[in-house]
XYZ file of C-alpha atoms in Angstrom:
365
model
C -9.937 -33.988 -20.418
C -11.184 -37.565 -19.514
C -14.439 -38.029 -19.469
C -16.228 -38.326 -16.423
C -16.666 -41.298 -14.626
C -20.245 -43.243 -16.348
C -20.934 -40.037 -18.329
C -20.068 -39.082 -21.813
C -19.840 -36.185 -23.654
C -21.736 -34.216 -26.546
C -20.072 -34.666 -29.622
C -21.154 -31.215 -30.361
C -19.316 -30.296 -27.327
C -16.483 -31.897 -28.651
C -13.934 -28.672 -28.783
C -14.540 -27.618 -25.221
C -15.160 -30.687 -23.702
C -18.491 -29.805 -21.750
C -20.364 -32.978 -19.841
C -23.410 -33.892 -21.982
C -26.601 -33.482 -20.339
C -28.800 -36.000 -21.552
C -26.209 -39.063 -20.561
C -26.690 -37.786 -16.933
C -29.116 -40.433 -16.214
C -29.928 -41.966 -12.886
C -30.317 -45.697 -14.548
C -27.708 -47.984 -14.746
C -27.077 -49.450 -17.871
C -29.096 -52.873 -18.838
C -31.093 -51.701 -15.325
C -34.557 -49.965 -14.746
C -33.468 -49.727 -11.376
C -32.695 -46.161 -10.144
C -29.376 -45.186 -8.311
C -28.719 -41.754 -7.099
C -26.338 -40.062 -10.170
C -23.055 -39.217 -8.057
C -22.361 -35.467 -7.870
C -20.247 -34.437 -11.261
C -17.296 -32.271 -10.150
C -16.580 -30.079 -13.690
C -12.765 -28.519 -13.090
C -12.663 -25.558 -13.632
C -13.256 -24.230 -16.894
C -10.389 -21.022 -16.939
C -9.145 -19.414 -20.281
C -6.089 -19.917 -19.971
C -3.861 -16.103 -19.669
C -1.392 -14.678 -22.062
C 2.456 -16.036 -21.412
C 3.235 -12.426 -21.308
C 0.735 -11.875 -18.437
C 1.692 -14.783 -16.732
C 5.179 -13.406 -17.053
C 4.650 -10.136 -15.817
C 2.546 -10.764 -12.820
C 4.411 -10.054 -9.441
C 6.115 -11.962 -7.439
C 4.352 -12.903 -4.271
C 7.546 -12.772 -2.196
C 7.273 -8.740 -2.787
C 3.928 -8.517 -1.505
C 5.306 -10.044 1.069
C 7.915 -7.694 2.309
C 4.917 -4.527 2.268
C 4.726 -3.216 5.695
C 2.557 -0.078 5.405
C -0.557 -0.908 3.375
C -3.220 1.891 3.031
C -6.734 0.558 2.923
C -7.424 4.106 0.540
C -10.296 6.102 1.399
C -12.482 6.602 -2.341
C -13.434 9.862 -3.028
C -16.904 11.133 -4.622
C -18.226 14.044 -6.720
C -21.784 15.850 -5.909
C -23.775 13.700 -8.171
C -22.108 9.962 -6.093
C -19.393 9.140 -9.501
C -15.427 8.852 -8.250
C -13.752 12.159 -8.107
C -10.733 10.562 -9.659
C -8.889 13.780 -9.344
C -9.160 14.103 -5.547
C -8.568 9.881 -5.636
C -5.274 10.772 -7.441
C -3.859 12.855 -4.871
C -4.489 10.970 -1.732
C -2.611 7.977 -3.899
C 0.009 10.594 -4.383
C 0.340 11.304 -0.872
C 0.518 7.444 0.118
C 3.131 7.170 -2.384
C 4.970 10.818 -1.422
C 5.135 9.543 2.606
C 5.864 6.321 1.901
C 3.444 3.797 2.092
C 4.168 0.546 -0.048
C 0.590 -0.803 -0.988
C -3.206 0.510 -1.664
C -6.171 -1.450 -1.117
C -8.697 -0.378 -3.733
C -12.189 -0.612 -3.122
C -11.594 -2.351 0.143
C -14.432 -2.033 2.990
C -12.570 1.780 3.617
C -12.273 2.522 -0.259
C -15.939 1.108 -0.393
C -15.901 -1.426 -2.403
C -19.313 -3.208 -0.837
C -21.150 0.151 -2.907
C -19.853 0.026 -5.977
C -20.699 -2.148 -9.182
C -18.245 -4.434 -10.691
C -18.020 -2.151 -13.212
C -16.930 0.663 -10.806
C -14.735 -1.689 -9.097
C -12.419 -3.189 -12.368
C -12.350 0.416 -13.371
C -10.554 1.681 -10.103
C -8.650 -0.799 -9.494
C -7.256 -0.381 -13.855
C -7.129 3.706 -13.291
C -4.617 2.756 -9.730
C -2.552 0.629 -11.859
C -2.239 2.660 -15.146
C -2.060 5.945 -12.909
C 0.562 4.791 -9.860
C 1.883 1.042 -10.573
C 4.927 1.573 -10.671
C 5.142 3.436 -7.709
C 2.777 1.523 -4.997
C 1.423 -2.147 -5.224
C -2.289 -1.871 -6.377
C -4.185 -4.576 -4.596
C -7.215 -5.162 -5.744
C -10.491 -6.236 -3.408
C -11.699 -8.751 -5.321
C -13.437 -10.802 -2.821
C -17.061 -11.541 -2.691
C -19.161 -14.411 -0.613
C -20.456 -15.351 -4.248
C -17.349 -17.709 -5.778
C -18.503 -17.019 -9.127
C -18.422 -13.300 -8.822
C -14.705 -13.432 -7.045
C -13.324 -15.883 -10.204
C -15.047 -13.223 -12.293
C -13.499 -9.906 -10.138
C -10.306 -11.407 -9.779
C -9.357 -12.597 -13.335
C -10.432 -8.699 -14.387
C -8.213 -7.385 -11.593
C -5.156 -8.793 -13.099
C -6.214 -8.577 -16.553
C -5.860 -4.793 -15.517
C -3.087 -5.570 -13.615
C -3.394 -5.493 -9.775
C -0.340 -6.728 -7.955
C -2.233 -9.147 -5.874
C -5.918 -9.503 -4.986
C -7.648 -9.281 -1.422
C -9.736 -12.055 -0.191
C -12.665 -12.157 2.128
C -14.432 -15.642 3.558
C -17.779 -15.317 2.394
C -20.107 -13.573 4.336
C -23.685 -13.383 5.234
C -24.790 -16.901 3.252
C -21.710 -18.431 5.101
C -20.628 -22.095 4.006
C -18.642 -24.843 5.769
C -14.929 -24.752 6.664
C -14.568 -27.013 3.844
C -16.399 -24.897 1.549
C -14.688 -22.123 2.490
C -11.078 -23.687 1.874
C -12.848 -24.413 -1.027
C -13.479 -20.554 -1.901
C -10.272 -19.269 -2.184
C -8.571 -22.525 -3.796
C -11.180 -21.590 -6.628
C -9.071 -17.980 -6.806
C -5.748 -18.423 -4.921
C -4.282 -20.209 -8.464
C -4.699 -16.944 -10.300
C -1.838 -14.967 -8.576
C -0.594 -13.075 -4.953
C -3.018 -13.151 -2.433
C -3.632 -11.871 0.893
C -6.646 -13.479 2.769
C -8.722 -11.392 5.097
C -10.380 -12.360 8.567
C -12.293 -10.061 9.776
C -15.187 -11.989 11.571
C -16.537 -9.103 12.925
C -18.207 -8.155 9.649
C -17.991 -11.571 8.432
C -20.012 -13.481 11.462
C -17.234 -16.298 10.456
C -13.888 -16.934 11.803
C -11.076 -17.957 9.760
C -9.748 -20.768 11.726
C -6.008 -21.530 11.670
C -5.829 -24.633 10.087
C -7.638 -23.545 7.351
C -4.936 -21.133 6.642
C -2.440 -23.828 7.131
C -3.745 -26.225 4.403
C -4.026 -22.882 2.340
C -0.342 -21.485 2.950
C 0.607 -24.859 0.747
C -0.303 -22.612 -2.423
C 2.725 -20.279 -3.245
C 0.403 -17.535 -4.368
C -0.624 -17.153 -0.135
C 0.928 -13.542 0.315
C -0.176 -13.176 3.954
C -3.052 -13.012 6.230
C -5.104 -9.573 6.957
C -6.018 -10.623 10.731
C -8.686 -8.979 12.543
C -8.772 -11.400 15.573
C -5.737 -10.096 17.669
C -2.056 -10.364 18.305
C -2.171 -14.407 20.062
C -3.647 -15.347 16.493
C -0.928 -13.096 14.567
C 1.600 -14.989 16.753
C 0.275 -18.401 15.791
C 0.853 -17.834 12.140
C 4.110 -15.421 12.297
C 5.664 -18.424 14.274
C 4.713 -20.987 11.468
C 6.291 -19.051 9.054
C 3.275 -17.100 7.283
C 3.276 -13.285 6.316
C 0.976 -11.862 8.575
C -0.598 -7.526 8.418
C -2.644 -6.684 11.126
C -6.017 -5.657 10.335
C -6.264 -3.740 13.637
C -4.472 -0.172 13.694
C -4.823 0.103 17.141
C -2.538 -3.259 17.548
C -0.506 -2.569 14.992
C 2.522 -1.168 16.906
C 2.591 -4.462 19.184
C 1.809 -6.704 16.680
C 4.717 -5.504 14.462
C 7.581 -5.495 17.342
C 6.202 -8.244 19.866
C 4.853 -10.505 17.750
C 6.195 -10.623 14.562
C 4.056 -9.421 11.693
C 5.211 -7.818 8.926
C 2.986 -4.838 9.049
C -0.507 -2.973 8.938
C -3.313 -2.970 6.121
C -4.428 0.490 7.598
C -7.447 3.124 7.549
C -5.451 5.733 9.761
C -2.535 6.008 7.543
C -5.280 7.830 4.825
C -4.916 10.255 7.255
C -1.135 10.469 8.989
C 0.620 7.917 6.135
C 4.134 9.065 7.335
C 3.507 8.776 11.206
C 2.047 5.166 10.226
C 5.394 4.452 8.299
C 7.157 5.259 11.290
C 5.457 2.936 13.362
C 6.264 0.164 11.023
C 9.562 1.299 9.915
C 11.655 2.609 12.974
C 11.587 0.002 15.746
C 9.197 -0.082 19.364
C 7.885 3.442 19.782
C 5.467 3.125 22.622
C 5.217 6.933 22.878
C 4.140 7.478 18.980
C 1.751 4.872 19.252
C 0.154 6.418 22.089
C -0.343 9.783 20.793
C -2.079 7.789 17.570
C -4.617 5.903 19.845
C -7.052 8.213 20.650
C -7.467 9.249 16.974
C -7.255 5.281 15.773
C -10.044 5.115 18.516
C -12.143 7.456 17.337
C -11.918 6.767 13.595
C -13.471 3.269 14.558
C -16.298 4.719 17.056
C -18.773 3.972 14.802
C -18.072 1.214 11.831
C -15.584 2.483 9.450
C -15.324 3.852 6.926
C -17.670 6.481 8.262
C -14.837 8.324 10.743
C -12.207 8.497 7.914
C -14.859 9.720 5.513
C -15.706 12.294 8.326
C -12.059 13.449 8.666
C -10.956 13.853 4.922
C -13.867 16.019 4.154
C -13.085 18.311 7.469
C -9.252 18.298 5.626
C -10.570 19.513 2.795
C -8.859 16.638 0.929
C -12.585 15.122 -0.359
C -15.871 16.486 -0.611
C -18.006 15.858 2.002
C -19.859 13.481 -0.083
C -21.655 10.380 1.215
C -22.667 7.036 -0.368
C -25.851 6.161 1.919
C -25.960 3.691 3.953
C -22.985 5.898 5.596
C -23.300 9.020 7.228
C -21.300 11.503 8.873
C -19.996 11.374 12.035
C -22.227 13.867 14.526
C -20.915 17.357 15.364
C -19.448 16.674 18.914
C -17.386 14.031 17.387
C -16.424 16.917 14.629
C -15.458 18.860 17.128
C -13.296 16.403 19.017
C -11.109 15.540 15.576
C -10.377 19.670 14.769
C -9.291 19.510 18.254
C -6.941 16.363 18.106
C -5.152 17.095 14.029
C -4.234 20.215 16.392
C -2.455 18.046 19.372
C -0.892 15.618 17.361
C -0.045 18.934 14.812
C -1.822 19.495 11.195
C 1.473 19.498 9.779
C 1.333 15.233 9.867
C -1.979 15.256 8.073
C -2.849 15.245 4.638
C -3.654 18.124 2.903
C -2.956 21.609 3.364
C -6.063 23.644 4.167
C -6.962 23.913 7.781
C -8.804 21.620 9.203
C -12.602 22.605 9.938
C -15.310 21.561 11.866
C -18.176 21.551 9.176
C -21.771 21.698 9.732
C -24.598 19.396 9.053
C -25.718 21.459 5.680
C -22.278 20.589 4.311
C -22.669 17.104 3.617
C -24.113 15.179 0.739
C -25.823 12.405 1.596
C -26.847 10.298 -1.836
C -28.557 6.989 -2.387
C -29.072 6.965 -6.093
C -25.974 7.043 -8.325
């Protein structure tokens, strides 16, 4: 690597190349005169991956073609660790009704309340478990940079298919900064971006995507903002999934995406299918509404956790901040799995309506 521009290097340095810190001086040479150092861009500093790896990683043209994506709900024993053994069977069912793609420890799967730790490991147990069945996709976003380079090279050490992609959130930065962001991760394999400035505060504006969608390793768009802004991209060319069950259907058939990154198809993953795989059905999609509506009454993933555990499918186990839906609203799903029929839902044990004793709530685990 060239040195940089009036700086040197540490001879000591020598095999890796790192800038030398004491020739970062703000005098010019032969001058006691000071002049403001110029900011010293370091490229990235990478290891590079195994051939084989490299080899091996997916192509993003088949993340591409996914059209039912299940954001998957993550289960949790008594004492707040995964209950890999009920996670394994609601990845079964995805797989067994025909879903193409999980999102692990997405905002559903919880990803925001789990260490890194926690987070690698899931995303490694999907893949050794179900890869060759379902494309693992890993959420490996994070508003720190650092931490997503960190996430994301794990993720496909452990091989993910692709990784997920949030704008950074909370300390936001600049559009530039942001483009910025995912160029620093968008190099290391498939991708799908997610706008979602609802939980964000930030809107992923479309010509940010546009300079993006130059890197070959852009799988799509996750869009949160509506069907006009699924339009704008689908038109150009770029994969789009909408992040919005509830405007899935139209999205899909009127304006062209390729399909739905979805919390309700944890619950009906062959009805979802349907929607995405059989052409316009305006009657389906209204009978789904109402329960798409109430899964989102209060910010997910607190309905779908609500629902599994009245399946019987997952404990009723809690990670605080996120409680369960009240009992009115319990009441009001036993009564819709029963209109749109049990026999569409996962699981097999009736659904129930269960008290306030029955769940766990934990904020230490």
């Amino acid at each position: 690597m060239a040195a940089l521009k009036g700086y040197g290097f540490c001879a000591m340095d020598s095999a890796l190349q790192f800038p030398c810190p004491r020739r970062f001086s703000g005098y010019k040479r032969g001058s006691s005169k000071w002049v403001s150092p110029k900011a010293a861009v370091v490229p990235n500093f990478h290891l590079p991956m195994r051939s084989l790896e490299v080899k091996n990683r997916t192509n993003t043209d088949d993340i591409k073609a996914l059209r039912v994506i299940t954001a998957i709900k993550t289960p949790y024993l008594p004492d707040g660790r995964f209950d890999l053994e009920a996670y394994d069977d609601l990845v079964n069912i995805q797989i067994q009704n025909g879903a193409e793609g999980v999102i692990v420890g997405g905002t559903t799967g919880e990803g925001q309340l789990m260490s890194w730790d926690e987070h690698i490991m899931l995303i490694g147990h999907t893949v050794n478990c179900f890869g060759g069945s379902i494309k693992v996709i890993g959420n490996t976003g994070s508003n720190s940079t650092r931490e997503a380079i960190h996430a994301t090279e794990q993720g496909f050490a452990v091989g993910m298919h692709a990784a997920l992609h949030i704008n950074p959130y909370y300390g936001k930065t600049s559009i530039e900064g942001l483009i910025a962001h995912f160029q620093s991760v968008l190099h290391m394999g498939p991708t799908i971006i997610y706008n979602v400035p609802g939980r964000t505060g930030q809107d992923i504006p479309p010509h940010a995507i546009f300079k993006l969608s130059q890197n070959p390793n852009l799988a799509g768009v996750k869009e949160c903002v509506g069907n006009k802004r699924v339009e704008e991209y689908t038109e150009k060319g770029i994969v789009v999934w909408s992040g919005n069950d509830d405007e899935c259907h139209d999205s899909r058939w009127d304006y062209g995406a390729t399909g739905v990154i979805s919390v309700t198809s944890n619950l009906v993953p062959g009805l979802m299918r349907k929607l995405m795989f059989e052409g316009r059905n305006s009657s389906l999609n209204a009978k789904l509404l109402p329960l798409m509506d109430w899964l989102f009454h209060e910010p997910n993933p607190i309905g779908i956790n609500t629902a599994l555990a009245q399946l019987g499918v997952a404990r009723p186990v809690f990670r605080l901040p996120y409680v369960p839906l009240p009992l009115s609203k319990r009441l009001e799903f036993v009564r819709m799995v029963k209109e749109i029929g049990r026999e569409h839902f996962v699981g097999e044990r009736d659904v129930q309506a269960l008290d306030d004793d029955d769940f766990i709530l934990i904020g230490r685990y």
